[in-house]
XYZ file of C-alpha atoms in Angstrom:
514
model
C 0.000 0.000 0.000
C 1.209 3.495 -0.846
C -0.075 5.955 1.665
C 2.429 8.702 2.327
C 1.431 12.374 2.128
C 3.628 13.902 -0.534
C 3.728 17.657 -0.995
C 3.268 19.003 -4.505
C 6.972 19.410 -5.099
C 9.012 18.956 -8.272
C 10.088 15.490 -9.239
C 12.666 14.754 -11.911
C 10.959 14.599 -15.264
C 13.763 12.330 -16.401
C 12.194 9.552 -14.317
C 9.460 9.438 -16.914
C 12.038 8.324 -19.445
C 13.149 5.461 -17.242
C 16.298 7.138 -15.830
C 17.389 6.899 -12.210
C 18.167 10.476 -11.221
C 16.911 11.444 -7.753
C 16.424 14.808 -6.024
C 19.721 14.184 -4.193
C 21.585 14.614 -7.475
C 21.054 18.337 -7.014
C 19.799 18.964 -10.528
C 16.801 21.189 -10.887
C 13.891 21.027 -13.232
C 14.166 22.700 -16.597
C 11.587 23.380 -19.238
C 12.950 20.637 -21.488
C 10.098 18.225 -20.926
C 9.739 15.954 -23.919
C 6.433 16.665 -25.663
C 6.166 13.044 -26.835
C 3.641 11.265 -24.582
C 5.674 8.067 -24.967
C 8.514 9.718 -23.019
C 6.275 9.760 -19.995
C 6.062 5.975 -19.797
C 8.522 4.297 -17.493
C 10.034 1.190 -19.050
C 8.535 -0.973 -16.355
C 5.096 0.408 -17.263
C 5.311 -0.589 -20.924
C 2.667 -3.255 -20.351
C 0.104 -0.452 -20.270
C 0.586 0.567 -23.890
C -2.325 -1.567 -25.004
C -4.576 0.184 -22.515
C -4.026 3.715 -23.834
C -7.339 5.530 -24.206
C -9.353 3.512 -21.714
C -9.367 2.264 -18.159
C -8.214 -1.331 -18.198
C -10.956 -3.740 -17.236
C -8.218 -6.052 -15.924
C -6.873 -3.570 -13.388
C -7.946 -4.552 -9.860
C -10.312 -2.086 -8.273
C -11.746 -0.819 -11.540
C -15.335 -1.774 -12.413
C -14.913 -5.015 -14.335
C -17.313 -4.078 -17.109
C -17.460 -0.915 -19.130
C -21.206 -0.783 -18.515
C -20.571 -0.622 -14.769
C -18.196 2.295 -15.222
C -20.724 4.223 -17.287
C -23.484 3.385 -14.795
C -21.335 4.856 -12.006
C -20.717 8.008 -14.059
C -24.426 8.267 -14.903
C -25.392 8.095 -11.235
C -22.986 10.894 -10.334
C -24.302 12.920 -13.271
C -27.955 12.333 -12.326
C -27.321 13.473 -8.760
C -25.692 16.694 -10.031
C -28.512 17.260 -12.537
C -31.253 16.948 -9.925
C -29.400 19.279 -7.584
C -28.976 21.803 -10.415
C -32.758 21.830 -10.895
C -32.916 23.738 -7.613
C -30.814 26.626 -8.894
C -33.466 28.862 -10.489
C -36.647 27.739 -8.725
C -37.223 31.195 -7.277
C -36.871 33.211 -10.480
C -40.278 32.552 -12.166
C -42.250 33.420 -9.029
C -40.468 36.443 -7.582
C -43.639 38.536 -7.537
C -45.636 35.821 -5.757
C -42.896 35.495 -3.130
C -42.796 39.288 -2.735
C -46.531 39.397 -2.083
C -46.168 36.701 0.593
C -43.603 38.875 2.378
C -45.432 42.171 1.686
C -42.570 43.540 -0.398
C -42.870 46.480 -2.773
C -41.668 46.022 -6.363
C -38.414 47.763 -5.476
C -37.894 45.495 -2.468
C -38.689 42.465 -4.642
C -35.934 43.352 -7.100
C -33.426 44.229 -4.376
C -33.937 41.476 -1.820
C -35.241 38.579 -3.927
C -33.621 39.280 -7.279
C -30.389 40.795 -5.949
C -29.412 39.901 -2.395
C -30.471 36.253 -2.467
C -28.947 35.685 -5.900
C -25.649 37.234 -4.803
C -25.582 35.160 -1.607
C -26.428 32.025 -3.592
C -23.301 32.341 -5.715
C -20.912 34.309 -3.504
C -21.300 31.901 -0.582
C -21.067 28.970 -2.979
C -17.628 30.134 -4.145
C -15.622 29.681 -0.906
C -17.718 26.623 -0.061
C -16.547 25.029 -3.308
C -12.955 25.415 -2.137
C -13.682 23.739 1.208
C -15.614 20.886 -0.408
C -12.867 20.518 -2.997
C -10.316 20.162 -0.215
C -12.471 17.570 1.560
C -12.887 15.642 -1.699
C -9.121 15.192 -1.788
C -9.023 13.760 1.739
C -12.104 11.525 2.211
C -14.523 9.156 0.476
C -15.985 11.226 -2.344
C -19.211 9.255 -2.841
C -20.131 9.784 0.810
C -19.117 13.438 0.602
C -21.370 13.875 -2.439
C -24.276 12.472 -0.424
C -23.734 14.978 2.379
C -23.260 17.863 -0.052
C -26.581 17.099 -1.735
C -28.262 16.704 1.648
C -26.942 20.144 2.593
C -28.672 21.614 -0.452
C -31.838 19.589 -0.845
C -32.735 19.550 2.858
C -33.060 23.360 2.856
C -34.799 23.162 -0.522
C -37.478 20.945 1.027
C -37.738 23.162 4.115
C -38.360 26.202 1.900
C -41.991 25.125 1.779
C -42.344 26.101 5.455
C -40.634 29.516 5.520
C -42.557 32.390 7.092
C -40.022 35.217 6.789
C -37.551 36.588 4.295
C -34.523 35.791 6.417
C -35.537 32.157 6.694
C -35.703 32.057 2.901
C -32.348 33.838 2.657
C -30.569 31.302 4.893
C -32.088 28.283 3.148
C -31.217 29.544 -0.328
C -27.679 30.375 0.803
C -27.251 26.785 2.038
C -28.465 25.485 -1.315
C -25.947 27.770 -3.048
C -23.166 26.248 -0.946
C -24.317 22.778 -1.991
C -24.522 23.558 -5.694
C -21.171 25.380 -5.586
C -19.455 22.301 -4.179
C -21.264 19.579 -6.091
C -19.899 19.967 -9.609
C -16.181 20.112 -8.707
C -16.745 16.984 -6.623
C -18.465 15.157 -9.489
C -15.745 16.183 -11.958
C -13.130 14.928 -9.496
C -14.833 11.517 -9.397
C -15.111 11.351 -13.182
C -11.372 11.987 -13.459
C -10.832 8.563 -11.887
C -13.370 6.878 -14.166
C -12.087 8.184 -17.510
C -8.608 8.944 -18.759
C -7.234 11.987 -20.568
C -8.345 10.669 -23.969
C -12.030 10.649 -22.960
C -12.545 13.254 -20.236
C -13.646 16.195 -22.378
C -16.420 14.158 -24.025
C -17.716 12.912 -20.670
C -17.587 16.354 -19.059
C -19.517 17.801 -21.999
C -22.358 15.414 -21.244
C -22.335 16.342 -17.560
C -22.477 20.065 -18.304
C -25.359 19.575 -20.729
C -27.230 17.448 -18.198
C -26.795 19.940 -15.372
C -27.785 22.805 -17.662
C -30.901 20.861 -18.631
C -31.590 20.280 -14.935
C -31.491 24.016 -14.274
C -33.841 24.698 -17.200
C -36.266 21.933 -16.189
C -36.372 23.200 -12.624
C -37.134 26.713 -13.778
C -39.809 25.447 -16.154
C -41.457 23.420 -13.373
C -41.457 26.466 -11.128
C -43.008 28.561 -13.892
C -45.768 26.011 -14.518
C -46.499 24.686 -11.038
C -46.007 27.906 -9.048
C -48.867 29.893 -10.617
C -51.148 26.822 -10.568
C -50.568 26.072 -6.858
C -48.198 28.351 -4.953
C -44.539 29.280 -5.231
C -43.522 26.812 -2.467
C -44.535 23.521 -4.108
C -41.786 23.448 -6.776
C -39.183 23.267 -4.002
C -40.814 20.118 -2.622
C -41.238 18.542 -6.047
C -37.553 19.070 -6.892
C -36.111 18.151 -3.480
C -37.792 14.777 -2.905
C -36.529 12.910 -6.019
C -33.096 14.445 -5.564
C -32.844 13.134 -1.998
C -34.100 9.698 -3.100
C -31.642 9.351 -6.004
C -28.767 10.496 -3.813
C -29.614 7.777 -1.279
C -29.669 5.194 -4.076
C -26.312 6.470 -5.341
C -24.750 6.047 -1.910
C -26.126 2.490 -1.651
C -25.148 1.130 -5.076
C -22.102 3.112 -6.244
C -18.528 2.409 -5.224
C -16.006 5.238 -5.274
C -13.425 4.675 -8.050
C -9.838 4.217 -6.824
C -7.852 7.437 -6.918
C -5.312 7.586 -9.726
C -6.547 4.448 -11.512
C -6.628 6.219 -14.886
C -3.102 7.691 -14.679
C -0.413 6.071 -16.893
C 2.198 6.449 -14.160
C 0.106 4.399 -11.719
C -1.736 1.813 -13.786
C 1.106 -0.698 -13.702
C 0.995 -0.737 -9.912
C -2.758 -1.311 -9.934
C -2.290 -4.126 -12.465
C 0.574 -5.798 -10.612
C -0.706 -5.547 -7.040
C -4.338 -6.156 -6.124
C -3.715 -4.410 -2.791
C -2.142 -1.278 -4.231
C -3.856 1.920 -3.098
C -2.852 5.419 -4.079
C -3.758 7.021 -0.765
C -2.013 10.368 -1.032
C -3.938 13.220 0.606
C -3.657 16.898 -0.181
C -1.786 19.231 2.161
C -2.128 22.980 2.592
C 1.241 23.440 0.882
C -0.059 21.524 -2.134
C -3.208 23.667 -2.250
C -1.087 26.792 -2.545
C 1.362 25.156 -4.958
C -1.492 24.604 -7.417
C -1.310 28.327 -8.136
C 2.232 27.839 -9.446
C 1.098 25.583 -12.302
C 0.718 27.809 -15.401
C -2.183 25.820 -16.882
C -4.094 26.155 -13.619
C -3.542 29.893 -13.379
C -4.538 30.612 -16.977
C -7.783 28.656 -16.538
C -8.560 30.247 -13.169
C -7.972 33.853 -14.258
C -9.830 33.664 -17.569
C -13.073 33.025 -15.674
C -12.902 36.453 -14.044
C -12.863 38.198 -17.433
C -15.616 35.948 -18.763
C -18.030 37.078 -16.042
C -18.707 40.359 -17.861
C -20.137 39.051 -21.166
C -21.992 36.303 -19.326
C -23.442 38.959 -17.017
C -24.908 40.662 -20.099
C -26.241 37.405 -21.499
C -27.832 35.978 -18.388
C -29.285 39.150 -16.929
C -29.827 41.838 -19.520
C -29.911 40.537 -23.092
C -33.616 39.700 -23.408
C -34.742 43.008 -21.913
C -32.196 44.955 -24.003
C -33.343 43.378 -27.251
C -36.980 44.150 -26.401
C -36.650 47.626 -24.900
C -33.661 49.094 -26.740
C -33.558 47.220 -30.057
C -37.305 47.193 -30.697
C -37.967 43.457 -30.839
C -41.135 42.056 -29.344
C -40.704 40.261 -26.036
C -41.414 36.824 -27.600
C -38.894 37.485 -30.379
C -36.259 38.739 -27.945
C -36.839 35.666 -25.822
C -36.459 33.469 -28.902
C -33.074 35.029 -29.648
C -31.784 34.244 -26.157
C -33.254 30.735 -26.361
C -31.408 30.133 -29.629
C -28.214 31.395 -28.005
C -28.769 28.827 -25.272
C -29.399 26.077 -27.821
C -26.175 27.007 -29.548
C -24.461 26.817 -26.182
C -25.626 23.229 -25.783
C -24.297 22.336 -29.222
C -21.042 24.153 -28.457
C -20.506 22.299 -25.195
C -21.051 18.866 -26.768
C -19.528 19.536 -30.178
C -16.704 21.659 -28.812
C -15.903 19.033 -26.204
C -15.827 16.303 -28.847
C -13.764 18.343 -31.316
C -11.373 19.530 -28.627
C -10.898 15.944 -27.446
C -10.282 14.804 -31.033
C -7.650 17.514 -31.500
C -5.991 16.484 -28.230
C -5.937 12.803 -29.194
C -5.031 13.102 -32.875
C -3.254 16.414 -33.566
C -1.527 17.639 -30.426
C -2.329 18.374 -26.814
C -1.649 22.061 -27.431
C -4.336 22.210 -30.123
C -7.107 21.742 -27.533
C -6.542 25.013 -25.624
C -5.690 26.851 -28.834
C -9.062 25.805 -30.276
C -10.823 26.878 -27.076
C -9.144 30.270 -26.968
C -9.967 31.064 -30.602
C -13.627 30.077 -30.296
C -14.207 32.016 -27.061
C -12.576 35.177 -28.425
C -14.603 34.814 -31.650
C -17.870 34.834 -29.676
C -17.470 38.598 -29.321
C -18.367 39.092 -32.993
C -21.965 37.766 -33.044
C -22.593 39.284 -29.605
C -21.380 42.715 -30.733
C -23.551 42.405 -33.815
C -26.661 41.689 -31.736
C -25.834 44.649 -29.530
C -25.223 47.227 -32.269
C -27.096 46.179 -35.437
C -30.519 47.421 -36.503
C -32.409 44.219 -35.778
C -35.717 45.552 -37.078
C -34.363 45.605 -40.654
C -32.506 42.295 -40.336
C -34.220 39.027 -41.296
C -35.051 37.117 -38.128
C -33.460 33.992 -39.587
C -30.099 35.745 -39.774
C -30.439 37.072 -36.226
C -31.248 33.609 -34.889
C -28.367 32.093 -36.881
C -25.942 34.536 -35.291
C -27.391 33.780 -31.855
C -26.813 30.044 -32.356
C -23.296 30.712 -33.649
C -22.461 32.929 -30.681
C -23.776 30.337 -28.260
C -21.671 27.615 -29.876
C -18.472 29.674 -29.850
C -18.840 30.882 -26.261
C -19.543 27.461 -24.747
C -16.627 25.317 -25.890
C -14.533 26.273 -22.870
C -16.724 24.609 -20.223
C -15.814 20.925 -20.695
C -12.335 21.547 -22.104
C -11.178 23.748 -19.216
C -12.182 21.119 -16.682
C -10.566 18.334 -18.706
C -7.293 20.271 -18.817
C -7.374 20.783 -15.044
C -7.899 17.062 -14.517
C -4.987 16.311 -16.829
C -2.363 18.505 -15.113
C -3.152 17.878 -11.428
C -2.483 14.789 -9.316
C -5.471 12.742 -8.097
C -5.119 14.114 -4.571
C -5.172 17.765 -5.714
C -7.876 17.747 -8.386
C -10.730 18.562 -6.043
C -9.103 21.808 -4.952
C -8.014 22.684 -8.507
C -11.558 22.228 -9.806
C -12.866 24.178 -6.811
C -10.592 27.124 -7.622
C -12.034 27.155 -11.125
C -15.586 26.824 -9.815
C -14.924 29.638 -7.361
C -13.891 32.062 -10.095
C -16.961 31.028 -12.100
C -19.276 31.574 -9.119
C -17.698 34.922 -8.333
C -18.334 35.844 -11.946
C -21.975 34.784 -11.740
C -22.431 36.820 -8.581
C -20.350 39.858 -9.532
C -20.839 39.909 -13.315
C -24.355 41.394 -13.336
C -23.358 43.911 -10.635
C -20.294 45.025 -12.623
C -22.336 45.358 -15.797
C -24.922 47.368 -13.852
C -22.176 49.760 -12.747
C -20.985 50.091 -16.341
C -24.542 50.869 -17.471
C -24.804 53.647 -14.898
C -21.562 55.180 -16.157
C -21.788 54.609 -19.912
C -25.356 53.730 -20.865
C -26.555 50.313 -21.959
C -25.072 49.964 -25.438
C -21.582 51.233 -24.594
C -21.546 49.232 -21.360
C -22.512 46.051 -23.192
C -19.865 46.596 -25.872
C -17.191 46.962 -23.196
C -18.456 43.971 -21.190
C -18.556 41.709 -24.254
C -14.884 42.506 -24.850
C -14.152 40.434 -21.732
C -14.120 37.380 -23.983
C -10.934 38.673 -25.675
C -8.568 38.357 -22.680
C -10.494 35.235 -21.735
C -9.648 33.665 -25.111
C -6.054 34.904 -25.001
C -5.432 33.261 -21.613
C -6.916 29.977 -22.832
C -4.736 30.092 -25.938
C -1.672 30.525 -23.680
C -2.442 27.133 -22.160
C -1.159 25.710 -25.462
C 2.337 26.660 -24.290
C 2.072 25.025 -20.865
C -0.309 22.060 -21.164
C 2.055 19.373 -22.472
C 4.818 20.316 -20.019
C 2.446 20.462 -17.055
C 0.975 17.057 -17.901
C 4.444 15.544 -18.268
C 5.589 17.005 -14.952
C 2.515 15.635 -13.178
C 3.029 12.109 -14.522
C 6.704 12.265 -13.543
C 5.808 13.296 -10.000
C 3.370 10.407 -9.703
C 5.951 7.920 -10.986
C 8.616 9.172 -8.613
C 6.295 9.049 -5.592
C 5.435 5.432 -6.273
C 8.989 4.349 -7.109
C 10.525 5.914 -4.018
C 7.715 5.762 -1.454
C 8.863 9.056 0.008
C 6.765 11.359 2.216
C 8.476 14.557 1.003
C 10.662 15.686 -1.849
C 13.569 18.104 -1.591
C 11.946 21.513 -1.076
C 14.900 23.285 -2.685
C 13.949 22.074 -6.136
C 12.055 24.553 -8.267
C 8.739 23.854 -9.913
C 9.209 22.963 -13.588
C 6.848 25.501 -15.100
C 6.660 28.176 -12.436
C 7.060 31.081 -14.822
C 4.202 32.320 -16.921
């Protein structure tokens, strides 16, 4: 059994080529990591060549049938989807809730539309980091159960609220749950699928959770007016709690590191082998020294501005400022959303194909170009005379913009899984989720401030430009991705070969400069 805590310190990349250099040799890392994936295979791990692209069904501890592996992934995905249905349950019935609490229209917009929404996401951001840390130290299937319980218990109790502050606390707890759920699920999927399949799988998860959010909002819009605004919370919470209980009963947590080339030989050779490394605080901080991580984290902060326009203001702007009818304006935003679904699935598949067949660097380069290109259709919708433009052309541009802007979702998460060790992925994914949640909470507020200073059209033009630095940062990952993946595999190999609790702290991180 391999169970030492090893800090995220540099390990000689040369080990990946089958050499015997150790940290005691005094040589430091350089940026001369071989870009050939074959160089990452230790000679004693050559037996794994036939397993490239899939988790070996012969490796002890892995579900023995592919169907079992996909069933496990589907259960994790279903749990996340049902929890996501809770996200927008309040939105269709804000006025009904306001009347229950005797709010004026201004109070409705401030306290229900603003304060609760901000708390939902802003509290979910730091919670994601804590849950990500826990996911790297304990049984993740059990943690997922408790995370969902933290969200769906308050969702169910929302039926009984009698004051605004009760509602505020319960929705904040649900925000914490949703903020921590997805990084946890992505962490689990990283140990079910290898680097050649992760982007495709993550695309499906993102589509499913997006559909869950839309279905929840649709249920609230249909059931709320027919009964009262409280019933949708019960209808969403009960099946979510049931499915989560089933998941805990029938699903086994995948072994950490089972999909990593540097570890698969150990799993194959020793039925008792366990990669039991746990994250340390030093490792959590060291994640910020990995260039690929930092590029992916920071780009999310710039992306919050255009998404703030899309999610909060676009429909009203098209109707009130561009002269479209409300149904037509709504149709444009719906088509953007449909394009986003196509972009997440198609972009994930194409990005994965580029990674597998062209080069690893081509995946982030593709993502950066598509995200930056999304500014063009969005700027056109903001500035063109839509009343003289055929609706078909407007809808076509909306679909195109949605496709271009949504490729980053699955590919960013796949890249984070690929460059971080199994015991650090939860925190890495949580950092990325945290920047996303901060964007969701702060994006609309920042755009609102820009509107006050510049007016709607100028503010939107400036906010949409946020996709340009976002795309540039993603394109920069093309420089770091291959090296960061190679360094991670080398660290894993060295940990297993030497069974050491710590590595020489004097050695520098291989890609610490950006």
